[in-house]
């Protein structure tokens, strides 16, 4: 939490200082000269030109002009009269213009010398009659403690001065906008570098130097610290560096690898390592390097080293007490046993072997015996072909003639030679016989020598052990077209097995009966016939569809004409098909024609067939023959769309018959088709 708080404070401070910053512009006045003691207007001062200065600091301008002193301004007390020099070469306290924002790196400075009639200002600095001189400069200035010297001269005055810009305490950077406040508390332990960076105090680390550096070597996993140089162990660990685990509090003869364990030392057991398991470990009864073995219940046995005996191997064994040396040999005790010193003529570990002499004729194969060491030993001169101490070995002449490549050394008539395996020759079977020397590969084949054999790499189109057979493998090129499968024939050309519908050596012909004539040309790879056949089938299908549409149109026109003729033929007998007036409901209102057709119900309004029953007689009497003819023609015109409208539904067709004769009925002819039944109501 403290680290977060410190981080937020630092971020907030950095943001503010980037906007505001903190520093001060300092001006040192060293010497001023008014050679004639005059004002800027040329008027003499009375009695002397008591001089003070007004300083105006503003932003950088190429041509410095009067205006607001946006960086600050200051007025000095009266420093002297006419020409004077500051005590010690400078003012006791320089002119200071504080900044509460970042230093821009450049400035414009106006220094004005004014005449004060009285000892102490203020004086109206807006009155030009009291001005002695004015100097204006513009400069680039970096932040630093070093002073910049300058001299300004006018017609009758001269001013020597210096200036600098320094950061206030805890502010750093090129613009004094970076803040760094040294601290040594719970929120950090650091000082500030000249560039404003944090510099941790000894013993601290971290972004804000809030983490202590523990004792060198302190275990990071098992220890920590709250102050530099500490190593505070976590629960279960101990030691200077917190690397030693704490064993179980009641563990007596045990150790631990992790906290609160109890691993028993040798010879101890039990949950808390308080049970004595063996006598050997704790009492070590066996002596002289013997090995102790526990046998249970506090007993033990000792396995003694050579030369010792006894229950605890405490007794030294004397081997010579048993007189192991024979033939009067002398026994000598050693650390690990004994040795026998034999008398002349005997040898062996216990002097049990008698030495041979030339009198014993030890040389075989007729070798000559020579005595040595005054008859205590001998040597044999062996005949040719034998060797060994007693000439008992035959000399193997093949040991100096190694045969290569599995050859065997043999001796024939006293001469060594190598018997080589098949395929090799030479004195040592080191030469591989070239089996390709007879050029066994025919038809341009390449021979490859092997061990007692060869192989041929045949040219394309040939096969066999010696490339003597013609061969055109199916895989060498695409031989069969139209899905045919290629089959190799030993000793001949490949054969294509064609699918149904294709024949020819490459399955490139259609299997159809053709008239006698020249053999058809082989088709190329692109299936032009199949493409043409497909195009023809599509054209035929389009033609059939067009014919069907035309026939349907003709059939509809013929049906319409038949319907018209039928209505005309039945006009004379229409009274048989009329609906009497007595069977109709007359409401003296216009009623729509309603048709109920099967499962679908639709209301159709026949606008041209509404008649007023009450006025029908007067209408008929006053109707002229010309009106009747006109009405008949109009009815025929209206009949056509009505019939078309009902002809779209196959369940019900309605034809309207209009009679030109004077009649009290309006006839409706009903045609019912298939399973649908139409009920028609009309008003007369």
XYZ file of C-alpha atoms in Angstrom:
684
model
C 0.000 0.000 0.000
C 2.834 2.363 0.858
C 4.481 1.659 -2.493
C 1.268 2.489 -4.351
C 0.864 5.701 -2.377
C 4.447 6.698 -3.161
C 3.913 5.895 -6.856
C 0.778 8.053 -7.044
C 2.513 10.968 -5.308
C 5.456 10.735 -7.710
C 3.181 10.641 -10.789
C 1.135 13.594 -9.556
C 4.249 15.604 -8.749
C 5.786 14.854 -12.132
C 2.603 16.004 -13.895
C 2.478 19.273 -11.950
C 6.138 20.074 -12.419
C 5.895 19.556 -16.161
C 3.311 22.336 -16.168
C 4.614 24.616 -13.410
C 8.248 23.827 -12.620
C 10.293 25.888 -10.201
C 13.387 28.036 -10.676
C 14.746 31.576 -10.446
C 16.396 33.993 -12.865
C 19.217 35.892 -11.097
C 20.812 39.150 -12.236
C 24.052 40.564 -10.767
C 24.826 44.266 -11.384
C 28.561 44.939 -11.181
C 29.277 48.462 -12.437
C 27.387 51.405 -13.951
C 28.970 54.437 -15.595
C 27.206 57.728 -16.382
C 30.077 59.606 -17.904
C 28.441 63.072 -17.930
C 25.870 62.694 -15.196
C 23.007 63.336 -17.629
C 19.528 61.956 -18.126
C 18.457 60.309 -21.362
C 16.942 63.621 -22.430
C 20.332 65.347 -21.943
C 19.250 67.188 -18.820
C 21.642 67.282 -15.884
C 20.661 65.695 -12.600
C 20.448 67.864 -9.512
C 22.609 67.567 -7.560
C 23.670 64.043 -8.793
C 22.020 61.312 -10.756
C 20.949 59.045 -7.917
C 20.443 55.814 -9.867
C 18.241 52.756 -9.385
C 17.343 50.059 -11.913
C 14.163 48.507 -13.243
C 14.478 44.953 -14.624
C 11.912 43.425 -17.007
C 12.146 39.736 -18.045
C 9.915 38.462 -20.836
C 9.714 35.884 -23.578
C 12.248 35.724 -26.362
C 11.717 38.370 -29.061
C 13.798 38.941 -32.140
C 13.230 42.640 -31.702
C 12.647 43.421 -28.055
C 9.682 45.722 -27.630
C 8.165 47.289 -24.521
C 5.263 45.475 -23.021
C 4.214 43.190 -20.220
C 7.047 41.549 -18.303
C 5.432 38.126 -18.491
C 8.430 36.374 -16.873
C 8.669 38.901 -14.051
C 10.006 42.325 -13.138
C 11.903 43.959 -10.240
C 13.027 47.407 -9.061
C 16.265 47.920 -7.099
C 16.884 50.564 -4.442
C 19.172 53.486 -5.229
C 22.553 51.886 -5.753
C 24.736 54.954 -6.352
C 25.141 58.297 -8.122
C 26.409 58.885 -11.636
C 29.193 56.294 -12.077
C 29.593 53.698 -9.350
C 30.774 50.117 -8.695
C 29.060 47.632 -6.456
C 30.855 46.757 -3.247
C 32.795 43.574 -3.809
C 32.043 43.788 -7.524
C 28.398 42.763 -7.209
C 25.260 43.292 -5.240
C 25.050 41.676 -1.849
C 21.812 40.089 -3.007
C 21.245 39.571 -6.753
C 18.015 40.558 -8.440
C 15.865 37.414 -8.340
C 12.912 36.742 -10.621
C 11.258 33.500 -9.529
C 9.565 31.121 -12.000
C 6.572 28.935 -11.305
C 6.688 27.218 -14.688
C 9.305 25.394 -16.762
C 12.228 27.448 -17.999
C 11.833 27.877 -21.815
C 15.571 28.112 -22.507
C 15.503 31.639 -23.999
C 14.500 35.126 -22.815
C 14.429 38.830 -23.512
C 15.765 41.220 -20.837
C 15.242 44.977 -20.475
C 17.412 46.832 -17.917
C 16.468 50.485 -17.361
C 18.465 53.029 -15.279
C 16.278 55.688 -13.585
C 16.937 58.892 -11.705
C 15.460 59.173 -8.202
C 15.189 62.758 -6.938
C 14.784 61.437 -3.402
C 16.847 58.917 -1.580
C 14.397 56.078 -1.916
C 12.121 55.141 -4.771
C 9.354 54.682 -5.747
C 9.508 56.847 -8.762
C 7.056 56.900 -11.555
C 8.843 54.720 -14.099
C 6.353 55.741 -16.730
C 7.784 59.292 -16.705
C 10.405 59.348 -19.480
C 11.942 62.518 -18.112
C 13.471 60.536 -15.221
C 15.034 57.759 -17.350
C 18.811 57.720 -17.634
C 19.320 54.807 -20.081
C 17.771 51.511 -21.255
C 19.370 48.273 -22.479
C 17.556 45.345 -24.141
C 18.987 41.908 -24.962
C 17.686 38.491 -26.016
C 19.612 35.309 -25.292
C 19.572 31.511 -25.204
C 20.328 30.324 -21.665
C 20.668 26.843 -20.226
C 19.944 26.009 -16.626
C 23.097 26.021 -14.530
C 25.007 27.652 -11.680
C 27.560 29.325 -13.946
C 27.130 33.102 -14.509
C 26.990 34.607 -17.992
C 28.893 37.935 -18.218
C 27.683 40.845 -20.386
C 28.410 44.539 -21.016
C 25.962 47.033 -22.532
C 27.114 50.519 -23.686
C 25.091 53.532 -24.764
C 25.913 57.069 -25.849
C 26.783 58.210 -22.348
C 26.336 55.126 -20.108
C 27.808 51.677 -19.680
C 26.539 48.719 -17.612
C 28.417 45.572 -16.572
C 26.316 42.698 -15.273
C 25.920 38.903 -15.230
C 22.944 36.544 -15.138
C 21.996 32.900 -14.774
C 18.983 30.616 -14.286
C 19.056 28.033 -11.519
C 16.513 25.524 -10.287
C 15.000 25.792 -6.889
C 15.680 23.158 -4.327
C 14.397 19.696 -5.318
C 13.894 20.730 -8.958
C 16.029 19.370 -11.765
C 16.220 19.052 -15.508
C 16.718 21.339 -18.492
C 13.615 23.332 -17.585
C 13.612 22.790 -13.801
C 10.370 20.897 -14.246
C 11.519 17.609 -12.767
C 11.048 17.319 -9.020
C 12.968 15.038 -6.736
C 12.774 15.373 -2.963
C 15.260 13.296 -0.947
C 13.663 11.262 1.789
C 14.474 8.600 4.319
C 11.196 7.294 5.694
C 8.712 4.511 5.158
C 7.891 5.792 1.672
C 11.471 5.706 0.372
C 15.137 6.006 1.198
C 16.948 7.975 -1.495
C 18.754 11.124 -2.534
C 18.677 12.878 -5.912
C 21.295 12.846 -8.655
C 22.167 16.085 -10.472
C 19.828 15.015 -13.259
C 16.945 14.459 -10.816
C 17.072 10.655 -10.777
C 16.566 8.753 -7.539
C 19.721 7.420 -5.917
C 19.029 4.810 -3.253
C 20.699 5.111 0.106
C 23.036 2.261 1.083
C 21.083 -0.875 1.945
C 17.953 -0.032 -0.069
C 16.663 -0.966 -3.511
C 13.484 -0.809 -5.579
C 11.864 1.754 -7.831
C 11.480 4.159 -4.963
C 14.186 2.617 -2.763
C 11.573 1.224 -0.408
C 12.894 -2.364 -0.359
C 15.661 -3.189 2.131
C 18.659 -5.216 1.021
C 18.880 -8.235 3.290
C 22.053 -9.787 4.669
C 24.182 -11.145 1.859
C 23.527 -14.872 1.528
C 20.105 -14.702 3.199
C 17.749 -17.208 1.610
C 15.126 -15.419 -0.467
C 12.713 -18.315 -0.041
C 13.142 -18.815 3.693
C 14.075 -15.369 5.013
C 13.261 -11.683 4.683
C 14.150 -8.377 6.252
C 12.598 -5.049 7.182
C 15.910 -3.210 7.564
C 19.141 -3.428 5.587
C 21.525 -6.206 6.656
C 18.876 -8.304 8.419
C 17.914 -11.904 7.769
C 14.717 -12.772 9.610
C 13.796 -16.430 9.169
C 10.317 -17.566 8.317
C 8.626 -20.083 10.572
C 10.305 -23.473 10.343
C 13.754 -22.187 9.355
C 16.771 -21.127 11.338
C 20.457 -20.239 11.030
C 22.313 -17.100 10.026
C 21.047 -17.290 6.447
C 17.773 -19.139 7.201
C 19.002 -22.230 5.345
C 18.646 -24.704 8.219
C 15.298 -26.350 8.797
C 13.820 -26.758 12.259
C 13.187 -30.415 13.090
C 10.270 -31.646 15.127
C 10.500 -30.349 18.707
C 10.566 -33.873 20.239
C 12.868 -35.378 17.579
C 15.876 -36.717 19.590
C 18.253 -38.409 17.159
C 17.080 -37.128 13.793
C 17.499 -34.430 11.187
C 15.209 -32.681 8.669
C 15.166 -31.580 5.059
C 11.995 -29.511 5.401
C 10.581 -27.878 8.524
C 9.079 -30.119 11.195
C 10.508 -33.367 9.821
C 12.345 -36.066 11.791
C 14.648 -38.215 9.688
C 16.460 -40.617 11.989
C 20.182 -40.847 12.110
C 21.891 -44.204 11.638
C 21.041 -46.655 14.394
C 17.899 -44.882 15.533
C 14.242 -45.382 14.699
C 10.722 -44.612 15.770
C 8.438 -41.665 15.101
C 10.732 -39.298 16.990
C 14.018 -41.191 16.391
C 14.232 -42.162 20.091
C 14.547 -45.947 19.649
C 17.995 -47.616 19.568
C 17.949 -49.966 16.577
C 21.486 -51.532 16.613
C 24.369 -52.143 18.939
C 26.999 -51.740 16.253
C 26.258 -48.120 15.514
C 26.336 -46.852 19.058
C 29.001 -49.083 20.663
C 31.203 -50.122 17.736
C 32.468 -53.342 19.373
C 34.348 -54.752 16.363
C 38.070 -53.983 16.260
C 40.842 -53.883 13.656
C 38.538 -52.614 10.881
C 36.085 -55.456 11.183
C 32.503 -55.111 9.894
C 29.799 -55.169 12.555
C 26.373 -56.663 11.768
C 23.360 -56.394 14.074
C 21.568 -59.669 14.680
C 18.737 -58.198 16.748
C 17.926 -57.808 20.433
C 21.246 -56.086 21.141
C 23.458 -58.860 19.666
C 25.931 -58.566 16.848
C 28.608 -60.370 14.841
C 31.983 -59.121 13.612
C 33.346 -60.008 10.173
C 37.120 -59.845 10.633
C 39.667 -58.685 8.131
C 42.296 -61.193 6.995
C 44.853 -61.779 9.740
C 42.452 -61.255 12.661
C 40.061 -63.410 14.618
C 38.091 -63.406 17.868
C 34.572 -62.304 18.842
C 35.493 -58.690 18.260
C 38.366 -59.466 15.838
C 40.753 -58.479 18.557
C 43.201 -61.426 17.972
C 45.852 -61.404 15.261
C 46.078 -64.602 13.200
C 49.592 -66.220 12.741
C 49.555 -68.278 9.544
C 52.997 -69.756 9.984
C 51.872 -71.578 13.144
C 50.291 -74.237 10.912
C 53.589 -74.878 8.995
C 52.132 -74.370 5.523
C 55.516 -74.567 3.697
C 56.569 -78.048 2.458
C 59.921 -79.563 1.630
C 61.482 -77.628 4.519
C 60.502 -74.262 3.080
C 60.747 -71.232 5.403
C 57.437 -69.447 6.338
C 57.473 -65.645 6.604
C 54.504 -63.719 8.103
C 53.096 -60.839 6.038
C 50.436 -58.181 6.720
C 47.932 -59.952 4.506
C 49.111 -63.535 4.854
C 52.413 -65.328 4.524
C 54.965 -66.488 1.965
C 57.255 -69.538 1.662
C 60.963 -69.333 0.879
C 61.831 -72.639 -0.880
C 65.079 -74.595 -0.793
C 67.051 -75.074 -4.035
C 65.294 -77.531 -6.356
C 61.743 -76.648 -5.235
C 59.201 -74.070 -6.193
C 55.525 -73.203 -5.773
C 53.389 -71.299 -3.221
C 54.138 -73.904 -0.576
C 57.381 -75.248 -2.178
C 55.418 -78.262 -3.350
C 56.951 -78.498 -6.878
C 60.383 -79.957 -7.618
C 62.467 -78.036 -10.223
C 63.512 -79.894 -13.482
C 67.144 -80.179 -14.625
C 68.783 -81.392 -17.810
C 69.008 -84.785 -16.116
C 65.221 -84.940 -16.367
C 65.448 -84.504 -20.227
C 62.812 -81.719 -20.363
C 63.385 -80.737 -24.057
C 61.003 -82.263 -26.645
C 61.356 -82.777 -30.394
C 65.079 -83.481 -30.018
C 65.913 -80.110 -28.495
C 69.293 -79.708 -26.764
C 69.258 -78.925 -22.988
C 71.678 -76.437 -21.354
C 71.993 -75.994 -17.566
C 71.746 -72.577 -15.973
C 72.187 -71.087 -12.482
C 74.595 -73.829 -11.480
C 72.211 -76.560 -12.385
C 69.164 -75.003 -10.749
C 67.496 -74.287 -14.111
C 67.875 -75.038 -17.825
C 67.100 -73.846 -21.365
C 66.287 -75.746 -24.598
C 67.652 -75.147 -28.116
C 64.641 -76.159 -30.281
C 64.872 -77.607 -33.787
C 63.505 -75.740 -36.799
C 59.744 -75.462 -36.746
C 59.326 -75.674 -32.937
C 59.441 -73.225 -30.058
C 58.498 -72.927 -26.392
C 60.278 -73.461 -23.053
C 60.474 -77.202 -23.719
C 60.152 -77.050 -27.572
C 56.555 -78.174 -27.169
C 55.032 -75.674 -29.641
C 55.017 -75.858 -33.460
C 55.868 -72.570 -35.160
C 52.799 -71.072 -36.957
C 54.111 -69.488 -40.132
C 50.750 -67.925 -40.926
C 50.847 -65.524 -37.999
C 52.954 -63.119 -40.037
C 50.801 -63.386 -43.161
C 47.379 -61.836 -42.572
C 44.911 -62.471 -45.403
C 42.391 -59.770 -46.341
C 38.715 -60.034 -47.263
C 38.127 -63.261 -45.344
C 40.986 -65.216 -46.927
C 42.539 -68.160 -45.027
C 46.278 -68.770 -44.606
C 47.466 -72.285 -45.533
C 50.886 -73.911 -45.697
C 51.531 -76.163 -48.668
C 54.908 -77.858 -48.969
C 56.304 -75.486 -46.369
C 55.135 -72.414 -48.283
C 52.631 -69.953 -46.813
C 49.822 -68.706 -49.059
C 46.327 -67.226 -48.815
C 43.269 -69.148 -49.949
C 40.929 -66.379 -51.189
C 37.155 -66.234 -51.201
C 35.305 -66.133 -54.469
C 35.615 -62.708 -56.081
C 39.049 -61.841 -54.640
C 42.645 -62.542 -55.730
C 46.188 -61.430 -54.960
C 48.876 -62.604 -52.564
C 46.817 -61.463 -49.583
C 43.359 -61.564 -51.287
C 43.434 -57.793 -51.372
C 42.284 -57.450 -55.024
C 38.574 -57.535 -55.923
C 38.058 -59.342 -59.214
C 36.333 -57.052 -61.761
C 33.247 -59.034 -62.790
C 32.389 -56.328 -65.376
C 35.547 -56.925 -67.418
C 33.643 -59.156 -69.854
C 31.047 -56.372 -70.540
C 28.039 -58.569 -69.741
C 25.452 -55.756 -70.000
C 23.894 -55.462 -73.481
C 21.956 -52.672 -75.253
C 23.896 -49.828 -73.620
C 23.464 -51.058 -70.048
C 25.890 -49.922 -67.333
C 27.692 -52.650 -65.350
C 28.252 -52.290 -61.582
C 30.892 -54.582 -60.066
C 30.100 -56.391 -56.830
C 31.730 -59.120 -54.757
C 31.827 -62.144 -57.059
C 28.844 -60.717 -58.972
C 27.634 -57.735 -61.011
C 24.426 -55.828 -61.716
C 23.282 -54.023 -64.867
C 21.538 -50.633 -65.020
C 19.538 -50.904 -68.245
C 18.783 -48.140 -70.705
C 15.114 -47.115 -71.118
C 13.195 -49.785 -72.985
C 15.307 -52.727 -71.820
C 15.249 -55.142 -68.908
C 16.677 -58.436 -67.709
C 19.828 -59.406 -65.853
C 21.982 -58.417 -68.868
C 19.475 -55.908 -70.377
C 18.728 -58.406 -73.112
C 14.926 -57.926 -73.001
C 12.929 -55.121 -74.601
C 10.706 -53.348 -72.104
C 8.483 -50.254 -72.102
C 7.199 -49.931 -68.563
C 3.790 -48.494 -68.127
C 5.112 -45.908 -65.701
C 7.461 -44.349 -68.263
C 4.679 -42.477 -70.081
C 0.950 -42.196 -70.354
C 0.121 -44.935 -72.893
C -3.553 -45.659 -72.223
C -6.347 -43.097 -72.677
C -9.963 -42.929 -71.527
C -9.325 -44.742 -68.231
C -7.498 -47.721 -69.757
C -5.087 -49.642 -67.525
C -1.567 -50.456 -68.668
C -0.072 -53.941 -68.190
C 3.579 -54.823 -68.734
C 4.295 -57.921 -70.820
C 7.654 -59.616 -70.120
C 9.890 -59.294 -73.158
C 7.411 -57.131 -75.084
C 5.607 -53.836 -75.244
C 2.991 -52.876 -72.637
C -0.659 -53.630 -73.375
C -3.671 -51.409 -72.599
C -6.762 -53.003 -71.059
C -9.543 -50.719 -72.350
C -12.823 -50.020 -70.516
C -16.184 -50.752 -72.081
C -16.861 -48.567 -75.120
C -13.231 -48.004 -76.167
C -10.784 -49.998 -78.300
C -7.400 -49.527 -79.910
C -3.790 -49.885 -78.763
C -4.119 -46.814 -76.584
C -7.915 -47.106 -75.882
C -8.315 -44.060 -78.112
C -11.246 -45.291 -80.347
C -14.976 -45.622 -79.664
C -16.172 -49.240 -79.759
C -18.992 -48.654 -82.352
C -19.760 -50.358 -85.664
C -18.697 -48.147 -88.505
C -19.237 -48.629 -92.232
C -16.406 -49.999 -94.229
C -13.963 -47.346 -95.077
C -10.725 -45.879 -93.924
C -9.668 -46.444 -90.329
C -10.827 -43.563 -88.125
C -8.199 -41.178 -86.937
C -7.230 -41.526 -83.236
C -8.879 -39.005 -81.008
C -6.669 -36.556 -79.269
C -6.638 -36.301 -75.540
C -9.450 -33.701 -75.393
C -12.879 -35.387 -75.561
C -14.393 -33.408 -78.452
C -17.015 -36.078 -79.147
C -18.213 -36.075 -75.540
C -18.410 -32.278 -75.554
C -20.349 -32.261 -78.841
C -22.739 -34.923 -77.564
C -23.404 -32.883 -74.394
C -24.078 -29.714 -76.392
C -26.472 -31.623 -78.667
C -28.419 -33.038 -75.740
C -28.803 -29.571 -74.201
C -30.047 -28.127 -77.530
C -32.526 -30.998 -77.919
C -33.860 -30.441 -74.407
C -34.359 -26.701 -75.089
C -36.200 -27.510 -78.356
C -38.531 -29.983 -76.628
C -39.384 -27.396 -73.973
C -40.188 -24.788 -76.644
C -42.465 -27.226 -78.517
C -44.272 -28.117 -75.282
C -44.890 -24.441 -74.497
C -46.209 -23.810 -78.021
C -48.572 -26.821 -77.877
C -49.888 -25.678 -74.517
C -50.592 -22.202 -75.903
C -52.421 -23.630 -78.963
C -54.421 -25.954 -76.717
C -55.582 -23.020 -74.579
C -56.711 -21.024 -77.634
C -58.662 -24.012 -78.991
C -60.365 -24.569 -75.633
C -61.411 -20.921 -75.515
C -62.951 -21.142 -79.010
C -64.837 -24.339 -78.128
C -66.242 -22.692 -75.014
C -67.442 -19.729 -77.046
C -69.146 -21.973 -79.636
C -70.830 -24.000 -76.918
C -72.310 -20.919 -75.318
C -73.661 -19.725 -78.650
C -75.159 -23.125 -79.496
C -76.996 -23.326 -76.237
C -78.509 -19.857 -76.321
C -81.786 -21.270 -77.726
C -82.161 -23.686 -74.892
C -80.880 -21.439 -72.188
C -84.201 -21.339 -70.472
C -83.647 -24.935 -69.421
C -80.544 -23.831 -67.629
C -81.933 -20.654 -66.120
C -82.591 -20.277 -62.460
C -86.251 -19.271 -61.909
C -87.111 -16.110 -60.160
C -89.027 -17.896 -57.464
C -85.874 -19.752 -56.375
C -83.850 -16.612 -55.872
C -83.677 -14.248 -52.966
C -84.402 -10.694 -54.058
C -83.301 -7.983 -51.681
C -83.484 -5.183 -54.233
C -79.744 -4.712 -53.605
C -76.670 -5.334 -55.611
C -75.300 -8.770 -54.803
C -71.856 -10.003 -55.720
C -71.265 -13.253 -57.477
C -69.920 -15.711 -54.902
C -68.121 -18.867 -55.895
C -67.336 -21.674 -53.461
C -64.805 -23.956 -55.098
C -63.680 -27.061 -53.178
C -61.147 -26.378 -50.500
C -60.315 -22.867 -51.729
C -62.833 -19.995 -51.255
C -62.561 -16.853 -53.321
C -64.901 -13.940 -53.808
C -65.120 -12.628 -57.303
C -66.968 -9.415 -58.070
C -68.645 -9.255 -61.478
C -69.198 -5.582 -61.872
C -71.085 -5.736 -65.214
C -73.817 -8.125 -64.092
C -75.720 -6.265 -61.398
C -79.376 -5.534 -62.243
C -82.118 -3.818 -60.354
C -85.043 -6.141 -60.294
C -87.674 -3.477 -59.588
C -86.681 -1.387 -62.532
C -86.053 -4.196 -64.961
C -89.423 -3.992 -66.714
C -89.211 -0.292 -67.380
C -85.705 -0.722 -68.563
C -86.675 -3.470 -70.965
C -89.610 -1.510 -72.394
C -87.595 1.592 -73.013
C -84.603 -0.243 -74.318
C -84.166 0.145 -78.006
C -82.800 -2.380 -80.378
C -79.570 -0.406 -80.625
C -79.096 -0.514 -76.834
C -79.672 -4.243 -76.840
C -77.068 -4.740 -79.505
C -74.609 -2.570 -77.575
C -75.224 -4.502 -74.364
C -74.663 -7.787 -76.134
C -71.358 -6.670 -77.518
C -70.256 -5.364 -74.065
C -71.151 -8.666 -72.483
C -69.022 -10.505 -74.966
C -66.108 -8.220 -74.210
C -66.488 -8.744 -70.454
C -66.821 -12.471 -70.837
C -63.316 -12.997 -72.053
C -61.426 -11.783 -68.979
C -63.812 -13.575 -66.698
C -63.261 -16.857 -68.431
C -59.546 -16.295 -68.392
C -59.666 -15.534 -64.712
C -61.422 -18.763 -63.875
C -59.492 -20.826 -66.336
C -56.394 -20.421 -64.161
C -57.946 -22.718 -61.544
C -58.718 -26.204 -62.895
C -61.267 -26.869 -60.196
C -63.883 -24.513 -61.593
C -64.611 -22.935 -64.994
C -67.405 -20.403 -65.477
C -68.798 -19.218 -68.764
C -71.275 -16.379 -68.989
C -73.925 -16.442 -71.681
C -75.469 -13.159 -72.672
C -78.622 -13.197 -74.711
C -79.387 -10.386 -77.079
C -83.038 -11.039 -76.794
C -85.417 -9.269 -74.522
C -85.518 -11.392 -71.418
C -86.154 -11.042 -67.724
C -83.327 -13.404 -66.894
C -79.593 -12.969 -66.911
C -78.161 -16.372 -67.737
C -75.175 -17.967 -66.086
C -73.730 -21.190 -67.485
C -71.879 -23.312 -64.908
C -69.302 -25.937 -65.850
C -68.128 -28.196 -63.015
C -64.905 -30.187 -63.467
C -63.206 -32.972 -61.501
C -64.242 -33.174 -57.819
C -64.979 -29.499 -57.172
C -68.525 -28.175 -57.035
C -69.335 -24.548 -57.735
C -72.323 -22.757 -56.285
C -73.183 -19.562 -58.145
C -75.709 -16.963 -57.063
C -76.811 -14.118 -59.270
C -79.519 -11.499 -59.114
C -82.064 -10.898 -61.886
